[in-house]
CSV table of C-alpha atoms in Angstrom, one decimal:
chain,number,residue,atom,x,y,z
A,1,MET,CA,10.2,24.7,28.1
A,2,ILE,CA,9.5,23.1,31.5
A,3,ILE,CA,11.5,20.0,32.4
A,4,LYS,CA,8.3,18.1,33.3
A,5,GLU,CA,7.0,18.6,29.7
A,6,ILE,CA,10.2,17.3,28.3
A,7,ASN,CA,10.1,14.3,30.5
A,8,ASN,CA,6.6,13.5,29.3
A,9,LYS,CA,7.7,13.8,25.7
A,10,ILE,CA,10.8,11.6,26.3
A,11,LYS,CA,8.5,8.9,27.7
A,12,ILE,CA,6.3,9.1,24.6
A,13,VAL,CA,9.3,8.8,22.3
A,14,ALA,CA,10.8,6.0,24.3
A,15,ASN,CA,7.5,4.0,24.0
A,16,ILE,CA,7.4,4.7,20.3
A,17,HIS,CA,10.9,3.4,20.0
A,18,LYS,CA,10.1,0.2,21.9
A,19,LEU,CA,6.9,-0.4,19.8
A,20,THR,CA,8.5,0.2,16.4
A,21,ASN,CA,11.5,-1.9,17.4
A,22,THR,CA,9.3,-4.8,18.5
A,23,LEU,CA,7.3,-4.7,15.3
A,24,SER,CA,10.5,-4.7,13.3
A,25,MET,CA,11.7,-7.8,15.1
A,26,ILE,CA,8.4,-9.6,14.7
A,27,SER,CA,8.4,-9.0,11.0
A,28,LEU,CA,12.0,-10.3,10.7
A,29,SER,CA,11.1,-13.5,12.6
A,30,LYS,CA,8.1,-14.1,10.4
A,31,MET,CA,10.2,-13.5,7.2
A,32,ASN,CA,12.6,-16.3,8.2
A,33,LYS,CA,9.6,-18.6,8.8
A,34,TYR,CA,7.9,-17.9,5.4
A,35,ASN,CA,11.0,-17.9,3.4
A,36,LYS,CA,11.4,-21.7,3.9
A,37,ILE,CA,7.7,-22.3,3.0
A,38,ILE,CA,7.9,-20.2,-0.1
A,39,LYS,CA,10.8,-22.3,-1.5
A,40,ILE,CA,8.7,-25.5,-1.2
A,41,ILE,CA,5.5,-24.0,-2.6
A,42,GLU,CA,7.5,-22.5,-5.5
A,43,GLN,CA,8.5,-26.0,-6.6
A,44,LEU,CA,4.9,-27.2,-6.6
A,45,TYR,CA,3.8,-24.2,-8.5
A,46,LEU,CA,6.4,-24.5,-11.2
A,47,LYS,CA,5.9,-28.3,-11.6
A,48,THR,CA,2.1,-27.9,-12.1
A,49,GLN,CA,2.7,-24.9,-14.4
A,50,TYR,CA,4.9,-27.1,-16.7
A,51,PHE,CA,2.1,-29.6,-17.2
A,52,LEU,CA,-0.4,-26.9,-17.8
A,53,LYS,CA,0.8,-26.3,-21.3
A,54,TYR,CA,-0.4,-29.8,-22.3
A,55,ILE,CA,-4.0,-29.0,-21.4
A,56,PHE,CA,-6.3,-27.4,-23.9
A,57,TYR,CA,-9.0,-25.0,-22.7
A,58,ASN,CA,-11.2,-22.7,-24.8
A,59,LYS,CA,-12.4,-19.7,-22.8
A,60,ASN,CA,-13.0,-16.0,-23.7
A,61,ASN,CA,-13.1,-13.9,-20.6
A,62,TYR,CA,-10.2,-12.3,-18.7
A,63,CYS,CA,-9.7,-11.5,-15.0
A,64,VAL,CA,-7.3,-9.5,-12.9
A,65,ILE,CA,-6.6,-10.4,-9.3
A,66,ILE,CA,-4.9,-7.7,-7.1
A,67,PHE,CA,-3.0,-8.7,-4.0
A,68,THR,CA,-2.6,-6.2,-1.2
A,69,SER,CA,-2.3,-6.3,2.6
A,70,ASN,CA,-5.0,-6.1,5.2
A,71,LYS,CA,-2.9,-3.7,7.4
A,72,GLY,CA,-0.8,-0.6,6.8
A,73,LEU,CA,2.6,0.4,8.1
A,74,CYS,CA,4.3,-1.4,5.2
A,75,GLY,CA,5.6,1.5,3.1
A,76,SER,CA,4.3,2.1,-0.4
A,77,ILE,CA,3.8,-1.6,-1.5
A,78,ASN,CA,0.0,-1.4,-1.6
A,79,ASN,CA,-0.1,2.0,-3.5
A,80,ASP,CA,2.5,0.6,-6.0
A,81,THR,CA,0.4,-2.5,-6.6
A,82,ILE,CA,-2.8,-0.5,-7.1
A,83,LYS,CA,-1.1,1.9,-9.5
A,84,LYS,CA,0.3,-0.8,-11.7
A,85,SER,CA,-3.1,-2.6,-11.8
A,86,LEU,CA,-4.8,0.7,-12.7
A,87,ASN,CA,-2.5,1.2,-15.6
A,88,PHE,CA,-3.3,-2.2,-16.8
A,89,LEU,CA,-7.0,-1.7,-16.5
A,90,LYS,CA,-6.9,1.6,-18.4
A,91,ILE,CA,-5.4,-0.2,-21.4
A,92,ASN,CA,-7.5,-3.4,-21.1
A,93,LYS,CA,-11.2,-2.8,-20.8
A,94,ASN,CA,-14.0,-5.2,-19.8
A,95,ILE,CA,-11.8,-7.2,-17.4
A,96,ASP,CA,-13.3,-8.7,-14.2
A,97,ILE,CA,-11.6,-7.5,-11.0
A,98,ILE,CA,-11.0,-9.7,-7.9
A,99,THR,CA,-9.4,-8.2,-4.8
A,100,ILE,CA,-7.4,-10.1,-2.2
A,101,GLY,CA,-6.7,-7.9,0.8
A,102,LYS,CA,-8.5,-5.1,2.6
A,103,LYS,CA,-6.5,-2.2,1.0
A,104,SER,CA,-7.2,-3.1,-2.6
A,105,TYR,CA,-10.9,-3.6,-1.9
A,106,GLU,CA,-11.3,-0.3,-0.1
A,107,TYR,CA,-9.6,1.6,-2.9
A,108,PHE,CA,-11.5,0.0,-5.8
A,109,ASN,CA,-14.8,0.1,-3.9
A,110,LYS,CA,-14.3,3.8,-3.1
A,111,LYS,CA,-13.5,4.6,-6.8
A,112,CYS,CA,-16.8,2.8,-7.8
A,113,PHE,CA,-15.1,-0.1,-9.7
A,114,TYR,CA,-17.2,-3.2,-10.2
A,115,ILE,CA,-15.6,-5.9,-8.1
A,116,LYS,CA,-16.5,-9.4,-9.2
A,117,LYS,CA,-15.3,-11.0,-6.0
A,118,LYS,CA,-13.8,-9.8,-2.7
A,119,ILE,CA,-11.5,-12.2,-0.8
A,120,LEU,CA,-10.1,-11.6,2.6
A,121,PHE,CA,-7.7,-14.0,4.4
A,122,GLU,CA,-6.8,-13.8,8.1
A,123,ASN,CA,-3.4,-12.4,8.8
A,124,ASN,CA,-2.2,-15.6,10.6
A,125,ILE,CA,-3.9,-18.1,8.3
A,126,SER,CA,-2.3,-21.6,8.1
A,127,ILE,CA,-1.0,-22.9,4.7
A,128,ASP,CA,-3.6,-25.7,4.6
A,129,LYS,CA,-6.5,-23.2,4.9
A,130,LEU,CA,-5.0,-20.8,2.3
A,131,LYS,CA,-7.1,-21.8,-0.7
A,132,TYR,CA,-10.0,-20.6,-2.9
A,133,SER,CA,-13.5,-21.6,-2.1
A,134,ASN,CA,-15.3,-24.0,-4.5
A,135,PHE,CA,-17.4,-21.1,-5.8
A,136,THR,CA,-14.2,-19.0,-6.5
A,137,ILE,CA,-12.6,-22.0,-8.2
A,138,ASN,CA,-15.5,-22.5,-10.5
A,139,LEU,CA,-15.5,-18.8,-11.3
A,140,LEU,CA,-11.8,-18.8,-12.2
A,141,ASN,CA,-12.2,-21.8,-14.4
A,142,ASN,CA,-14.3,-19.7,-16.7
A,143,TYR,CA,-11.5,-17.4,-17.7
A,144,LYS,CA,-9.1,-17.7,-20.6
A,145,ASN,CA,-6.4,-16.0,-18.6
A,146,ILE,CA,-6.0,-14.6,-15.1
A,147,PHE,CA,-3.5,-11.8,-14.3
A,148,TYR,CA,-2.0,-11.5,-10.8
A,149,PHE,CA,-0.7,-8.2,-9.6
A,150,SER,CA,1.5,-8.7,-6.5
A,151,ALA,CA,4.8,-7.9,-4.9
A,152,LYS,CA,7.9,-10.1,-5.4
A,153,ILE,CA,11.5,-10.1,-4.4
A,154,ILE,CA,13.7,-9.8,-7.4
A,155,LYS,CA,17.5,-9.4,-6.8
A,156,ASN,CA,16.8,-8.5,-3.2
A,157,GLU,CA,14.5,-5.7,-4.2
A,158,ILE,CA,10.7,-5.5,-3.9
A,159,LYS,CA,9.1,-5.2,-7.4
A,160,ILE,CA,5.4,-5.2,-8.4
A,161,VAL,CA,5.0,-7.9,-11.0
A,162,LYS,CA,2.2,-9.1,-13.3
A,163,THR,CA,1.9,-12.9,-13.5
A,164,ASN,CA,-0.1,-14.8,-16.1
A,165,LEU,CA,-1.8,-17.7,-14.4
A,166,PHE,CA,-2.6,-19.6,-17.6
A,167,LEU,CA,0.1,-19.8,-20.4
A,168,ASN,CA,-0.6,-18.2,-23.7
A,169,TYR,CA,0.1,-21.4,-25.7
A,170,GLN,CA,-0.9,-25.0,-25.6
A,171,ILE,CA,0.6,-28.1,-27.1
A,172,ASN,CA,-1.6,-31.1,-27.8
A,173,LYS,CA,-4.1,-32.1,-25.2
A,174,ILE,CA,-3.1,-34.9,-22.9
A,175,LYS,CA,-4.5,-38.2,-24.1
A,176,LYS,CA,-4.2,-40.3,-21.1
A,177,LYS,CA,-6.8,-42.3,-19.2
A,178,ASN,CA,-7.9,-41.3,-15.8
A,179,PHE,CA,-6.5,-37.8,-16.2
A,180,ASN,CA,-8.9,-35.2,-14.8
A,181,ASN,CA,-8.2,-31.9,-16.4
A,182,LEU,CA,-10.6,-30.0,-14.1
A,183,LYS,CA,-9.1,-31.4,-11.0
A,184,PHE,CA,-5.6,-30.6,-12.2
A,185,LEU,CA,-6.6,-27.0,-12.9
A,186,ASN,CA,-8.2,-26.6,-9.5
A,187,LYS,CA,-5.0,-27.7,-7.8
A,188,TYR,CA,-2.9,-25.5,-10.1
A,189,ILE,CA,-5.0,-22.4,-9.2
A,190,ASN,CA,-4.7,-23.1,-5.5
A,191,TYR,CA,-0.9,-23.7,-5.7
A,192,SER,CA,-0.6,-20.4,-7.6
A,193,LEU,CA,-2.6,-18.7,-4.8
A,194,LYS,CA,-0.4,-20.1,-2.1
A,195,TYR,CA,2.8,-19.1,-3.9
A,196,ILE,CA,1.9,-15.6,-5.0
A,197,TYR,CA,0.0,-14.8,-1.7
A,198,LEU,CA,3.0,-15.9,0.4
A,199,GLN,CA,5.5,-14.0,-1.8
A,200,ASN,CA,3.3,-10.9,-1.5
A,201,PHE,CA,3.0,-11.4,2.3
A,202,TYR,CA,6.8,-11.9,2.5
A,203,CYS,CA,7.3,-8.5,0.7
A,204,GLU,CA,4.8,-6.9,3.1
A,205,LEU,CA,6.8,-8.2,6.1
A,206,LYS,CA,10.0,-6.9,4.6
A,207,CYS,CA,8.5,-3.4,3.9
A,208,ARG,CA,7.1,-3.3,7.4
A,209,MET,CA,10.4,-4.4,8.9
A,210,ILE,CA,12.3,-1.6,7.0
A,211,THR,CA,9.6,1.0,7.8
A,212,MET,CA,9.6,0.1,11.5
A,213,LYS,CA,13.4,0.0,11.7
A,214,SER,CA,13.6,3.4,10.2
A,215,ALA,CA,10.9,4.8,12.6
A,216,SER,CA,12.8,3.1,15.5
A,217,ASP,CA,16.1,4.7,14.5
A,218,ASN,CA,14.5,8.1,14.1
A,219,SER,CA,12.8,7.9,17.5
A,220,LYS,CA,16.1,7.0,19.0
A,221,LYS,CA,17.7,10.1,17.5
A,222,ILE,CA,14.9,12.3,18.8
A,223,PHE,CA,15.2,10.6,22.3
A,224,LYS,CA,18.9,11.5,22.4
A,225,ASN,CA,18.3,15.1,21.2
A,226,MET,CA,15.6,15.6,23.8
A,227,LYS,CA,17.9,14.3,26.5
A,228,ILE,CA,20.5,16.8,25.5
A,229,ILE,CA,17.9,19.7,25.5
A,230,LYS,CA,16.7,18.5,29.0
A,231,ASN,CA,20.3,18.6,30.3
A,232,LYS,CA,20.9,22.0,28.9
A,233,ILE,CA,17.8,23.5,30.4
A,234,ARG,CA,18.6,21.9,33.8
A,235,GLN,CA,22.2,23.2,33.5
A,236,PHE,CA,20.9,26.7,32.6
A,237,LYS,CA,18.5,26.7,35.7
A,238,VAL,CA,21.3,25.6,38.0
A,239,THR,CA,23.6,28.3,36.7
A,240,GLN,CA,20.8,30.9,37.0
A,241,GLU,CA,20.1,29.9,40.6
A,242,MET,CA,23.9,30.1,41.5
A,243,LEU,CA,24.1,33.6,39.9
A,244,GLU,CA,21.1,34.7,41.9
A,245,ILE,CA,22.8,33.4,45.2
A,246,ILE,CA,26.0,35.2,44.3
A,247,ASN,CA,24.2,38.5,43.6
A,248,GLY,CA,22.3,38.1,46.8
A,249,PHE,CA,25.6,37.9,48.8
A,250,ASN,CA,26.9,40.9,47.0
A,251,LEU,CA,24.0,42.9,48.1
């Protein structure tokens, strides 16, 4: 192998190492940022969920909302989410499908599933803008229960979980003046979106960080091995030239 070719390959591997290491560090910094936000959103979500059991609603239809990322390079998190949602859809027929994220939409659209609604959020969307449109809110209010499929950190491990948006039981309806049930449900649906979306995004960042860190470590090992090969070839060529010079003197 020519040394020039090895040098070109070493440069490529070095650039890959820099790129993957940078992506890993970016994911880690974003994780620290979103971890604090998730804790605040979680409190709002749980508080509104507590009051939900006092509200009576009479609906018939069901819906499943599948959260995936817009980008790849985050391990098997998207595939695992799609697999779990598919197992649920095989058992439960006649359920409307709503996709959040590019990967889930591409898969279900390719497999010719009827998608009731496709939702795509920007990757760097602010928390204030992270909410359903009025049309989507009205659509979701027509369902008896909504099932979220998303990734969640459980005991420091990433798990794919199914979350019931509406509780399966109700106590007595709140009899209080000036209490707007519809307005409360709208806020609760948006809080649930923020909480579950951010949790899923946090898991996506963690998977990407782990994947990029692994790729960075592997490229570093390849870089060192190629350096060793380069030095051996150079040493072999120097030894060969010295032997040729010695043989020339002997002649």
